[in-house]
Tab-separated table of C-alpha atoms and ligand atoms in Angstrom:
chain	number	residue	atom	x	y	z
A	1	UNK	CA	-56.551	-31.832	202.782
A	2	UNK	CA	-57.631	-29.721	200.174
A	3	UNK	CA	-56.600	-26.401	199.459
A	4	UNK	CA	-59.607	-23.854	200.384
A	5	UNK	CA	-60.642	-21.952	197.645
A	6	UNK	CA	-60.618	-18.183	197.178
A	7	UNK	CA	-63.835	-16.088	196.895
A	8	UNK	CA	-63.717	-13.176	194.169
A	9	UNK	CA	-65.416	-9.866	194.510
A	10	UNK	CA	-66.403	-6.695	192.585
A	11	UNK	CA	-67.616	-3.448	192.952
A	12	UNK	CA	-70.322	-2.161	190.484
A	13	UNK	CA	-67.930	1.068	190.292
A	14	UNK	CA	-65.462	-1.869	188.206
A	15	UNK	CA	-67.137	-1.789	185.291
A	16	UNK	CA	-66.599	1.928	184.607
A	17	UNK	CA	-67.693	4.571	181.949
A	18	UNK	CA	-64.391	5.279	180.789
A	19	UNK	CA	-64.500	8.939	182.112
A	20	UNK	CA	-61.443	10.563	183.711
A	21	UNK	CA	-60.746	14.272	184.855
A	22	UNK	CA	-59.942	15.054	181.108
A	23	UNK	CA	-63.319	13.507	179.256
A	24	UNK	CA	-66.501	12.259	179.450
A	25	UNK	CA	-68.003	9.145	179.415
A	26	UNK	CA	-67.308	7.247	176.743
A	27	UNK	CA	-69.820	4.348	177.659
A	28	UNK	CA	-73.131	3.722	178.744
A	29	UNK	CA	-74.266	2.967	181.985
A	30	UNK	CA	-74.369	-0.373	183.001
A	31	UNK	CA	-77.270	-1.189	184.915
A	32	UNK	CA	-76.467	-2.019	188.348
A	33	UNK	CA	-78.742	-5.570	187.503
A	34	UNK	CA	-76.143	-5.761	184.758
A	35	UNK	CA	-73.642	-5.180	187.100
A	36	UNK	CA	-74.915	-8.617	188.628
A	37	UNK	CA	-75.433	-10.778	185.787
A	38	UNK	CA	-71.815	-10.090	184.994
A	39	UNK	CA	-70.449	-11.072	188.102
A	40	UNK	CA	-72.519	-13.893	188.111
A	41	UNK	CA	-70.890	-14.805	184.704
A	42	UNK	CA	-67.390	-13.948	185.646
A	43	UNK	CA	-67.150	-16.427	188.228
A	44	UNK	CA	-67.651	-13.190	191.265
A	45	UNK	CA	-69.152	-14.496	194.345
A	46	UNK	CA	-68.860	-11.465	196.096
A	47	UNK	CA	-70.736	-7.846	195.480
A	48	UNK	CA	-69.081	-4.607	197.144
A	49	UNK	CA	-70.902	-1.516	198.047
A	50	UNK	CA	-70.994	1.940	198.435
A	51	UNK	CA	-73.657	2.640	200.831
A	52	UNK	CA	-75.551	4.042	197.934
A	53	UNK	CA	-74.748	1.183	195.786
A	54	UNK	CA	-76.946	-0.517	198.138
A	55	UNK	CA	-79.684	2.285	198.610
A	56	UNK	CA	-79.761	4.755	196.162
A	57	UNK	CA	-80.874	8.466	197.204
A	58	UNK	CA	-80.143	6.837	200.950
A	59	UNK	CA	-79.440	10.840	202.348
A	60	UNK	CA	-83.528	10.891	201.324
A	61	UNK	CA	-84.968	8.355	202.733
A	62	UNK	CA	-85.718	7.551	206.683
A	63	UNK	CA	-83.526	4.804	208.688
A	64	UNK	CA	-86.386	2.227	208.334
A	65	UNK	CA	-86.963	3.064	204.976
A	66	UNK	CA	-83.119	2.398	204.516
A	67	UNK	CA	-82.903	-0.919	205.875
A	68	UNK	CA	-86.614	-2.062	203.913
A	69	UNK	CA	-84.314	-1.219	200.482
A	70	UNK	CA	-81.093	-3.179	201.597
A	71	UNK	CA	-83.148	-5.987	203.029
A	72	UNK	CA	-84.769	-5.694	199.492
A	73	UNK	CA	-80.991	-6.249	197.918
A	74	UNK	CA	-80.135	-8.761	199.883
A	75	UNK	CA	-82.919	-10.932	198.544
A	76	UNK	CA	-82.184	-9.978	195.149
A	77	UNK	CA	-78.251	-10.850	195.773
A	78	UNK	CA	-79.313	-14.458	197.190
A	79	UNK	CA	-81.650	-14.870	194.656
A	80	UNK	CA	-78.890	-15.191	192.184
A	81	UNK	CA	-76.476	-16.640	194.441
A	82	UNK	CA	-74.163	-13.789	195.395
A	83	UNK	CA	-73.210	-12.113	198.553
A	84	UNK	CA	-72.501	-8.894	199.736
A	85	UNK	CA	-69.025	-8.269	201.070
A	86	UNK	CA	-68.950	-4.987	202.635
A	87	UNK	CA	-70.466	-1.631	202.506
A	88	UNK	CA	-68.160	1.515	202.354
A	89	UNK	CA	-69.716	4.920	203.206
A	90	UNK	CA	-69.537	7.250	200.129
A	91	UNK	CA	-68.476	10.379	202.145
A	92	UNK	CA	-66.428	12.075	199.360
A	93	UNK	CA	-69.388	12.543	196.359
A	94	UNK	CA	-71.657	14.523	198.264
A	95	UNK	CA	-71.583	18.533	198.779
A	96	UNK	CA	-70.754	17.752	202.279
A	97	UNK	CA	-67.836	16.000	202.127
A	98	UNK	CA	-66.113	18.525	199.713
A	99	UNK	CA	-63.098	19.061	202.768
A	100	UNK	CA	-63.159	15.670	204.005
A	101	UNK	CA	-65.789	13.988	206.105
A	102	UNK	CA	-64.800	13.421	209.790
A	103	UNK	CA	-61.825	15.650	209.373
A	104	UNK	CA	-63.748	18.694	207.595
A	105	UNK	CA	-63.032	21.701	209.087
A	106	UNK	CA	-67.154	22.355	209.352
A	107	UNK	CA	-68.498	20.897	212.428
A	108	UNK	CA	-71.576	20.312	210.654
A	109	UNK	CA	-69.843	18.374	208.115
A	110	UNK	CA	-68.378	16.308	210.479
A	111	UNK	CA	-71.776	15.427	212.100
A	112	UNK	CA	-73.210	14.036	209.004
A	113	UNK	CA	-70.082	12.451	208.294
A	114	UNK	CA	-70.490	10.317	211.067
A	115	UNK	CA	-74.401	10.205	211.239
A	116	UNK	CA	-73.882	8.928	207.082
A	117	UNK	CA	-71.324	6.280	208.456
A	118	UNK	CA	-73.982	5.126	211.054
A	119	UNK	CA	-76.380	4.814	208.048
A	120	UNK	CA	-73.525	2.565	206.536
A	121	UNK	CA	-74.047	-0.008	209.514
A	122	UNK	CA	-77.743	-0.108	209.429
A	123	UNK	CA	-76.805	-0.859	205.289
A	124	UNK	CA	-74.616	-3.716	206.126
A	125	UNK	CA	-76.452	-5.238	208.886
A	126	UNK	CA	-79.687	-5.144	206.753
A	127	UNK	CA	-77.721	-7.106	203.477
A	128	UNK	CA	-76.850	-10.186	206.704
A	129	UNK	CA	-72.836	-8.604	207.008
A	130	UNK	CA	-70.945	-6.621	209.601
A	131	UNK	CA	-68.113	-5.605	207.462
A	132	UNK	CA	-67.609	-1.249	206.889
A	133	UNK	CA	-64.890	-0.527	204.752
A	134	UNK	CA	-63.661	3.184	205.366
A	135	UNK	CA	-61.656	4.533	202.685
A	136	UNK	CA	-60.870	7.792	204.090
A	137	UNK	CA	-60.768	9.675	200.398
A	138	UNK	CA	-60.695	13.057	201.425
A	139	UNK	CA	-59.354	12.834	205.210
A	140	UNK	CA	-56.676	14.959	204.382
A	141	UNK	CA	-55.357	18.061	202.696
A	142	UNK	CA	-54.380	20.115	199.605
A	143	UNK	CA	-52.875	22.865	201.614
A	144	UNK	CA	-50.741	21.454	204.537
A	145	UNK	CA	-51.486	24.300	206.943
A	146	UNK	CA	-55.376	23.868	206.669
A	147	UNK	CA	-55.747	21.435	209.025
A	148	UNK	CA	-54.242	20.270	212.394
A	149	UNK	CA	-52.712	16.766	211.595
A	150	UNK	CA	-53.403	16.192	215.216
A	151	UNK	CA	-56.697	17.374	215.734
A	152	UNK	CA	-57.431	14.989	212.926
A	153	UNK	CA	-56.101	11.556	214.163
A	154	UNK	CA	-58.482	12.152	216.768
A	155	UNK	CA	-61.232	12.841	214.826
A	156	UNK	CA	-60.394	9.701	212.567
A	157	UNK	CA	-60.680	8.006	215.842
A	158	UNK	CA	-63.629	9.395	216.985
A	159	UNK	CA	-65.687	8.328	213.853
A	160	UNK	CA	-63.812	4.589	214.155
A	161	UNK	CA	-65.635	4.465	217.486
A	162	UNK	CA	-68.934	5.606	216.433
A	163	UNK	CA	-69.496	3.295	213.927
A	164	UNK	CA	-68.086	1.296	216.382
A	165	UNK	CA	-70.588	1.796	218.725
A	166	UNK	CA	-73.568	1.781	216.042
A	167	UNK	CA	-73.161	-1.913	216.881
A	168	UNK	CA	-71.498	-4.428	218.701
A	169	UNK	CA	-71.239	-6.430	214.911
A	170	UNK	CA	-69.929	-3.919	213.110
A	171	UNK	CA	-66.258	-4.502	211.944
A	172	UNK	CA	-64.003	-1.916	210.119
A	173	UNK	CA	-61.745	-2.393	207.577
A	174	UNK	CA	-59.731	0.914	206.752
A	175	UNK	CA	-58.103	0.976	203.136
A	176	UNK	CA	-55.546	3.885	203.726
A	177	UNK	CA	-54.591	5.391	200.539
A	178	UNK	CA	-51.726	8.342	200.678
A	179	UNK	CA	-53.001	10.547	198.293
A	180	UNK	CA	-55.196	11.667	195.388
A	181	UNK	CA	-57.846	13.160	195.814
A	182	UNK	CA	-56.176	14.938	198.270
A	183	UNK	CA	-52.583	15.838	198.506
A	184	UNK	CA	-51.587	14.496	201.573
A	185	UNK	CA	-53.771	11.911	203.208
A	186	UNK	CA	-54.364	11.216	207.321
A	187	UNK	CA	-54.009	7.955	207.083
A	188	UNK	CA	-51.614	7.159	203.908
A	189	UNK	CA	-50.166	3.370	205.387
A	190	UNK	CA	-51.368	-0.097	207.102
A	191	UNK	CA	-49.289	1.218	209.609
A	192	UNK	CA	-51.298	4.474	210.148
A	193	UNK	CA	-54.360	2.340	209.690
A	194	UNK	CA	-53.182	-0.472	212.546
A	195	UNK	CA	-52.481	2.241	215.119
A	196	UNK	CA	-55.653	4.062	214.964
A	197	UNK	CA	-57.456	0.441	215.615
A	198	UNK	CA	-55.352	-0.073	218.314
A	199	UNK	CA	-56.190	3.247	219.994
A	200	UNK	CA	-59.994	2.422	219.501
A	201	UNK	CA	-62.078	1.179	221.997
A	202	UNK	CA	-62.667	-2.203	220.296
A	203	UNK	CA	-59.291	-3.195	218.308
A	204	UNK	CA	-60.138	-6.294	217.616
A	205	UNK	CA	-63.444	-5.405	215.451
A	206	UNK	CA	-60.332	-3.049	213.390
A	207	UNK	CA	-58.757	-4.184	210.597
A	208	UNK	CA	-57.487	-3.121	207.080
A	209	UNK	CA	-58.475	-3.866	203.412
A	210	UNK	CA	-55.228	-3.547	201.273
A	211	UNK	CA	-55.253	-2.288	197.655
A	212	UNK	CA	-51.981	-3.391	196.101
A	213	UNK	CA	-51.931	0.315	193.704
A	214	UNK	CA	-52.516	2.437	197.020
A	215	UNK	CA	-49.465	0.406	198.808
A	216	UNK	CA	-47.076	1.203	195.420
A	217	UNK	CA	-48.350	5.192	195.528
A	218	UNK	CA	-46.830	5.141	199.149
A	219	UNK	CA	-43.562	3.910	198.049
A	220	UNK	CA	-44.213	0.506	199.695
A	221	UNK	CA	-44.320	-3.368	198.343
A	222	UNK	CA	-47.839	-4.146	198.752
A	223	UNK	CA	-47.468	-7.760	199.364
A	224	UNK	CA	-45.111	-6.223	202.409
A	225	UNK	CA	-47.993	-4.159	203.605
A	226	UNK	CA	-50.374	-7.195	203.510
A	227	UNK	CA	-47.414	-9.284	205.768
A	228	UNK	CA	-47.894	-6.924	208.081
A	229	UNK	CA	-51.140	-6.783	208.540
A	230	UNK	CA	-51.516	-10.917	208.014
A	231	UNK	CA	-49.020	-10.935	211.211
A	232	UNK	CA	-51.592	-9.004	213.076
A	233	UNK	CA	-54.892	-10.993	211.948
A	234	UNK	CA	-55.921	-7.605	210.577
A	235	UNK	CA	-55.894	-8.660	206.427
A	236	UNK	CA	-60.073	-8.863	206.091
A	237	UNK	CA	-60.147	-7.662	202.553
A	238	UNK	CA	-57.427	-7.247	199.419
A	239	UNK	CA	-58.288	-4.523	196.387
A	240	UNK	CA	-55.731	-6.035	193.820
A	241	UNK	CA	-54.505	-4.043	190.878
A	242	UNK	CA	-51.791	-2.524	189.571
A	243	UNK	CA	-50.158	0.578	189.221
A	244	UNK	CA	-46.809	1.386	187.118
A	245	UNK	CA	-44.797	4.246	189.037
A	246	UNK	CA	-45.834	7.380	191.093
A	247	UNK	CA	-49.005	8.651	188.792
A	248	UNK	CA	-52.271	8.944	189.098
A	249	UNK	CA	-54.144	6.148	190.702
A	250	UNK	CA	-54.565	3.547	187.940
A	251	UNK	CA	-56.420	0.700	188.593
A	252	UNK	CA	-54.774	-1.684	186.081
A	253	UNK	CA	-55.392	-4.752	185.878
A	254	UNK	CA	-53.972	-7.511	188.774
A	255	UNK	CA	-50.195	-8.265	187.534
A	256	UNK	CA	-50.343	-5.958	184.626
A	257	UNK	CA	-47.418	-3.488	185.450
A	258	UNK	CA	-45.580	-5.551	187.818
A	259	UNK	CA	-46.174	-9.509	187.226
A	260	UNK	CA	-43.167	-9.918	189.828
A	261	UNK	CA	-44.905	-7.910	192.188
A	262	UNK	CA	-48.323	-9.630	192.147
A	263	UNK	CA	-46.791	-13.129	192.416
A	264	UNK	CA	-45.593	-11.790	195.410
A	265	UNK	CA	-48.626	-10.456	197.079
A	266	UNK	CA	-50.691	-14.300	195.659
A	267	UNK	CA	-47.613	-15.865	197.606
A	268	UNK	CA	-48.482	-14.053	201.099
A	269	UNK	CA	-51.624	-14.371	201.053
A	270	UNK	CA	-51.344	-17.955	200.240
A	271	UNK	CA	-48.635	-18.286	202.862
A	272	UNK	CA	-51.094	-17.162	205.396
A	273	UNK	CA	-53.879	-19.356	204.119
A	274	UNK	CA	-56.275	-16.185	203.202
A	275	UNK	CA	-58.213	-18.353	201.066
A	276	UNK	CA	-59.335	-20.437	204.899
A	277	UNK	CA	-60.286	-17.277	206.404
A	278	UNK	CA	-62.979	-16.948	204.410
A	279	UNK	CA	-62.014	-13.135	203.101
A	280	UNK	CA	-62.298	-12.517	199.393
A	281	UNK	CA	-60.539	-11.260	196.916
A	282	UNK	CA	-61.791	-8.216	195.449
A	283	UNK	CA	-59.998	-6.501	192.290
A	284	UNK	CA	-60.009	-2.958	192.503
A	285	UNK	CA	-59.646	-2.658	188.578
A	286	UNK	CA	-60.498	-0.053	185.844
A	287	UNK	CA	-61.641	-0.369	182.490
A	288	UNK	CA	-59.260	1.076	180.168
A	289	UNK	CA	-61.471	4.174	178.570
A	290	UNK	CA	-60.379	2.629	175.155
A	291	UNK	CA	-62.190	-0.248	175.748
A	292	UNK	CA	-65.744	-1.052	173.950
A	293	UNK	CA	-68.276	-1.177	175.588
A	294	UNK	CA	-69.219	-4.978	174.909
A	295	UNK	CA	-66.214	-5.985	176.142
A	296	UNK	CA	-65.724	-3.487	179.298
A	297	UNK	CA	-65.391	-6.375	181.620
A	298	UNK	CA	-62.723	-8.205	180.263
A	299	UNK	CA	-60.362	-6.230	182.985
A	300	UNK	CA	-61.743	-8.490	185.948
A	301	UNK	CA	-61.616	-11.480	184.049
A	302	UNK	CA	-57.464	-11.146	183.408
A	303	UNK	CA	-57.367	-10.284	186.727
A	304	UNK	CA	-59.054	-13.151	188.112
A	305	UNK	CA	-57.284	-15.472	185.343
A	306	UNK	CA	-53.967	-14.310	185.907
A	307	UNK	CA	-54.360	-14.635	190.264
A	308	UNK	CA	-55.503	-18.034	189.458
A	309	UNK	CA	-52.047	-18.623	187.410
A	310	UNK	CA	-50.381	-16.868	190.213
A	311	UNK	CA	-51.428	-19.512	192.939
A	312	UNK	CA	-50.620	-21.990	190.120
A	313	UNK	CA	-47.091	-20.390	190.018
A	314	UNK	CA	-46.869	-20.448	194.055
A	315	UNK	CA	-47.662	-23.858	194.443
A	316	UNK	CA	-45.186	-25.010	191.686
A	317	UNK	CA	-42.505	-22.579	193.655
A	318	UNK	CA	-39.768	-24.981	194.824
A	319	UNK	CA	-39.174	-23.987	198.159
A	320	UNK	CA	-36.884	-26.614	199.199
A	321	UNK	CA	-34.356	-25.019	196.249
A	322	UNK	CA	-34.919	-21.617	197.481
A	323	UNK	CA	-34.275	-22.335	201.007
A	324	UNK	CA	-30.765	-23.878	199.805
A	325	UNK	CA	-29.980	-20.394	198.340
A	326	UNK	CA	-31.420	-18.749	202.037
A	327	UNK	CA	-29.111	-20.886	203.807
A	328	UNK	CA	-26.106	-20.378	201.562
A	329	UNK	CA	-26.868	-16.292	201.497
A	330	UNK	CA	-26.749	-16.565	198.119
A	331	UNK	CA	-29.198	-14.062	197.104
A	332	UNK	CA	-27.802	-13.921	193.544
A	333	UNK	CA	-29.206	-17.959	192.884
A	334	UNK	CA	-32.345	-16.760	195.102
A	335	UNK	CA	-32.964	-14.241	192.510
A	336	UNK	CA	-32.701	-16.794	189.077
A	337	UNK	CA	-35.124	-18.935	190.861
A	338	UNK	CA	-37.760	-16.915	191.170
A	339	UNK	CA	-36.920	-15.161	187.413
A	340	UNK	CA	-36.376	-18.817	185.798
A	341	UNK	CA	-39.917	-19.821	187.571
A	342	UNK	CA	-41.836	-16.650	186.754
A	343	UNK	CA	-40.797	-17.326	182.995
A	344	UNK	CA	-40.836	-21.220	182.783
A	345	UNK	CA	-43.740	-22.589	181.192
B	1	LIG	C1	-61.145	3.137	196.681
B	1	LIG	C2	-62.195	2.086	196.778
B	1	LIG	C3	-63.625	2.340	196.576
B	1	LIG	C4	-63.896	2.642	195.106
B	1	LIG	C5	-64.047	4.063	194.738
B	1	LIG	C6	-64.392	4.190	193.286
B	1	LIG	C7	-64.524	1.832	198.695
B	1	LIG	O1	-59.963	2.539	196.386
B	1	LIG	O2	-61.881	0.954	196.951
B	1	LIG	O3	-64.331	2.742	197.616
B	1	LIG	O4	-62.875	2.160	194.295
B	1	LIG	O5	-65.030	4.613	195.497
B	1	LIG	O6	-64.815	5.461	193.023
B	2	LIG	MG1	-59.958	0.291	196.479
């Protein structure tokens, strides 16, 4: 039987302007058609969203004037044969969310938090999907004492639920992230994530999406984090990148710091068949701000090329050798193996 193949996805927030807390833009806009076209020509089957990716000025517009826009994109993305992936709320751009969304210490911040997420639903359902990602950016804090790390576990729970309950589709995929923008994030792991769905009152419409750079900024091997979660039936999306050390979060490229590392992560996933499951693969990557614009998408091409030699490099993996060195507890042979194959031609 053939091997299934793996779907790709972007973001339109991947092909960047090059600005970073120290600078400005340094290119122009690309149109979010643009956005398309590239993906198209990339090889990307798969579009992610922000909520107002999807529907621009959505806090202006009416519920039913909402879902006439989205049902608007989703022609548009079948028209030139893509499909939407997911839609992730954008709680932490707007005025509102400035201390978090469901964890702000403003009551009234929390209600729109929530009502915004139930927007997020209506999005998703109206592009033909079910899947929310909630990437809970600023569900945390700067100063420790701020906020009550309990109080907020429940209310990270209560807003699972309510988009929960916004429909019986709607499926949740949490990408936990342990920091930056905030200092110390609610929910930094796949662990963290995992238990909150478990306490929710529909686990089995909770699940994770795992960015490899956010699993490395919590000390942890992300291809670990993804085991974990594969074990569980909870992998439903993957945000690869890279990330050399404890730094800011740097999108690099898939591979890029740690080539090791993402061979790794290729070889779980393809251990649990992700490709069959129908999930894509999504690269969470950043232009570099040095980069022209003309050629501002060649990040998600090398990251797509070199997953593509990854899975070459897992197939070719000979696991009958590597067994031999299990068996034997020699870890030492174990180790050349996988060096001497990273580097063979
Ligand atoms: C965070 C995410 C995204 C985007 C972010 C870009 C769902 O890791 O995956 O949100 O990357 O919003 O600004
Ligand atoms: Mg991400």
């Amino acid at each position: 039987m053939a091997a299934a193949s793996y779907r790709f996805s972007i973001g339109p927030w991947n092909i960047g302007r090059g600005a970073d807390p120290f600078g400005p833009p340094v290119r122009p806009q690309v149109a979010f058609d643009d956005v398309l076209k590239a993906a198209v020509s990339l090889g990307f089957e798969g579009i992610q969203f922000h909520d107002d990716d999807a529907v621009p000025d959505l806090e202006n517009l009416s519920p039913s004037q909402i879902v006439h826009v989205a049902e608007a994109m989703r022609r548009k993305l079948a028209d030139m044969g893509l499909t939407p992936e997911f839609v992730a709320p954008r709680l932490w751009e707007h005025p509102h969310g400035i201390d978090g969304g469901y964890t702000s210490n403003d009551p009234a911040a929390r209600k729109w938090a929530i009502e915004r997420s139930k927007r997020a639903v209506d999005v998703a359902l109206a592009l033909g999907i079910d899947l929310i990602v909630m990437w809970p950016a600023r569900e945390g804090t700067s100063v420790r004492e701020s906020k009550n790390p309990i109080e907020a576990s429940q209310q990270m729970l209560d807003a699972i639920n309510a988009i929960l309950a916004e429909s019986p589709k709607a499926r949740i995929a949490i990408e936990p992230k342990p920091n930056e923008p905030v200092d110390h994030a609610f929910v930094p792991t796949i662990g963290h994530a995992l238990s909150l769905g478990a306490r929710s009152q529909d686990p089995r419409r909770v699940g994770v999406l795992i960015e490899s750079a956010h699993a490395i900024l919590a000390g942890l091997d992300p291809s670990d984090e993804m085991g974990f979660a594969l074990a569980a039936g909870k992998l439903w999306s993957v945000h690869l990148n890279d990330q050399n050390g404890l730094k800011f979060d740097q999108d690099k490229v898939f591979g890029a710091a740690n080539l090791r590392g993402a061979f790794d992560q290729v070889r779980v996933l393809e251990s649990a068949n992700y490709a069959a499951s129908g999930a894509f693969v999504g690269f969470d990557v950043k232009a570099q701000r040095t980069q022209k614009a003309e050629s501002a998408t060649a990040h998600l091409a090398t990251s797509k090329a070199v997953f593509l030699r990854l899975v070459e490099k897992v197939r070719s993996f000979p696991n009958a050798t590597a067994q031999q060195c299990i068996t034997a507890r020699d870890y030492e042979a174990l180790e050349r193996l996988v060096l001497e194959h990273l580097l063979s031609a």
